[in-house]
Amino acid sequence: MRLKAGERLKGLRELAGFTRQEFSNITNIELTRLTNLEKLKARVAEDEYEKLGLLFPDIIQWLAFEGDISLEALRVSENKLCRLLAARFEAGQIPEGYYFEEVIKQ
């Protein structure tokens, strides 16, 4: 694995186009905690993975263990946040440094 969980969390937030404050509000992860996770000063806890999995069900495999991301699954997801991610992928709004291009599967 190239990225630690906190780095993938930051990549997910940046891909979605949210500020830390916005992402904190959406995920119900306290802002200070989110900052510490992203800066690798803390580890993502099981309950946080659960929250994130409920909010981003079609990308949790990547977030949890750098698994592949199915662009088609994101496109057709019932989850609006996953459809947002698909739209950002398709628009080329992909943050650099997170190896998304290697894990996105059509």
Tab-separated table of C-alpha atoms in Angstrom:
chain	number	residue	atom	x	y	z
A	1	MET	CA	0.000	0.000	0.000
A	2	ARG	CA	1.292	3.381	-0.947
A	3	LEU	CA	-1.020	5.579	1.075
A	4	LYS	CA	-1.970	5.449	4.711
A	5	ALA	CA	-5.661	5.561	5.646
A	6	GLY	CA	-5.478	9.222	6.684
A	7	GLU	CA	-3.983	10.139	3.319
A	8	ARG	CA	-6.759	8.264	1.524
A	9	LEU	CA	-9.302	10.055	3.702
A	10	LYS	CA	-7.820	13.380	2.642
A	11	GLY	CA	-7.876	12.225	-0.984
A	12	LEU	CA	-11.556	11.328	-0.677
A	13	ARG	CA	-12.339	14.733	0.809
A	14	GLU	CA	-10.399	16.542	-1.917
A	15	LEU	CA	-11.987	14.414	-4.648
A	16	ALA	CA	-15.434	15.311	-3.308
A	17	GLY	CA	-14.424	18.977	-3.349
A	18	PHE	CA	-15.097	19.652	0.322
A	19	THR	CA	-13.169	21.782	2.774
A	20	ARG	CA	-12.196	20.120	6.036
A	21	GLN	CA	-15.016	21.959	7.803
A	22	GLU	CA	-17.596	20.837	5.235
A	23	PHE	CA	-16.349	17.251	5.343
A	24	SER	CA	-16.365	17.328	9.133
A	25	ASN	CA	-20.005	18.445	9.086
A	26	ILE	CA	-20.997	15.799	6.521
A	27	THR	CA	-19.181	12.920	8.203
A	28	ASN	CA	-19.835	13.994	11.787
A	29	ILE	CA	-16.112	13.596	12.493
A	30	GLU	CA	-14.944	16.429	14.704
A	31	LEU	CA	-12.798	18.948	12.789
A	32	THR	CA	-9.765	18.552	15.057
A	33	ARG	CA	-10.022	14.771	14.740
A	34	LEU	CA	-10.324	14.982	10.953
A	35	THR	CA	-7.271	17.235	10.772
A	36	ASN	CA	-5.294	14.791	12.913
A	37	LEU	CA	-6.390	11.868	10.749
A	38	GLU	CA	-5.358	13.627	7.563
A	39	LYS	CA	-2.011	14.668	9.039
A	40	LEU	CA	-1.399	11.088	10.208
A	41	LYS	CA	-1.365	12.080	13.857
A	42	ALA	CA	-4.173	9.595	14.542
A	43	ARG	CA	-5.521	6.390	13.010
A	44	VAL	CA	-8.957	5.985	11.479
A	45	ALA	CA	-11.133	4.130	13.983
A	46	GLU	CA	-13.595	1.368	13.195
A	47	ASP	CA	-16.614	3.589	13.931
A	48	GLU	CA	-15.235	6.243	11.567
A	49	TYR	CA	-14.879	3.653	8.789
A	50	GLU	CA	-18.488	2.712	9.485
A	51	LYS	CA	-19.647	6.344	9.163
A	52	LEU	CA	-17.644	6.797	5.971
A	53	GLY	CA	-18.922	3.513	4.567
A	54	LEU	CA	-22.499	4.624	5.041
A	55	LEU	CA	-21.810	7.965	3.361
A	56	PHE	CA	-19.561	6.634	0.569
A	57	PRO	CA	-20.507	2.951	0.187
A	58	ASP	CA	-19.123	2.523	-3.316
A	59	ILE	CA	-15.642	3.789	-2.472
A	60	ILE	CA	-15.113	2.299	0.983
A	61	GLN	CA	-12.945	-0.531	-0.409
A	62	TRP	CA	-10.437	2.038	-1.626
A	63	LEU	CA	-10.633	4.031	1.571
A	64	ALA	CA	-10.180	0.984	3.801
A	65	PHE	CA	-7.477	-0.907	1.922
A	66	GLU	CA	-6.697	0.803	-1.400
A	67	GLY	CA	-8.974	-1.498	-3.360
A	68	ASP	CA	-10.192	-0.707	-6.854
A	69	ILE	CA	-12.835	1.938	-7.519
A	70	SER	CA	-15.595	1.082	-9.986
A	71	LEU	CA	-16.532	4.211	-11.888
A	72	GLU	CA	-19.693	2.489	-13.103
A	73	ALA	CA	-20.729	1.623	-9.538
A	74	LEU	CA	-20.225	5.274	-8.561
A	75	ARG	CA	-22.238	6.439	-11.598
A	76	VAL	CA	-25.276	4.271	-10.864
A	77	SER	CA	-25.103	4.451	-7.083
A	78	GLU	CA	-28.228	5.346	-5.151
A	79	ASN	CA	-25.933	7.452	-2.983
A	80	LYS	CA	-25.674	11.070	-4.133
A	81	LEU	CA	-22.170	11.526	-2.689
A	82	CYS	CA	-20.927	8.563	-4.731
A	83	ARG	CA	-22.552	10.026	-7.860
A	84	LEU	CA	-20.785	13.310	-7.050
A	85	LEU	CA	-17.458	11.453	-7.003
A	86	ALA	CA	-18.264	9.856	-10.375
A	87	ALA	CA	-19.053	13.259	-11.870
A	88	ARG	CA	-15.785	14.693	-10.569
A	89	PHE	CA	-13.824	11.740	-11.983
A	90	GLU	CA	-15.527	12.181	-15.354
A	91	ALA	CA	-14.881	15.932	-15.335
A	92	GLY	CA	-11.196	15.310	-14.699
A	93	GLN	CA	-11.328	16.954	-11.273
A	94	ILE	CA	-9.038	14.369	-9.729
A	95	PRO	CA	-6.624	15.505	-7.031
A	96	GLU	CA	-3.020	14.500	-7.628
A	97	GLY	CA	-0.933	12.300	-5.390
A	98	TYR	CA	-3.558	9.727	-4.447
A	99	TYR	CA	-3.048	7.249	-7.327
A	100	PHE	CA	-6.719	7.419	-8.316
A	101	GLU	CA	-5.789	6.861	-11.956
A	102	GLU	CA	-4.383	3.443	-11.031
A	103	VAL	CA	-7.428	2.209	-9.120
A	104	ILE	CA	-10.308	3.586	-11.195
A	105	LYS	CA	-11.892	0.797	-13.195
A	106	GLN	CA	-14.410	1.556	-15.910
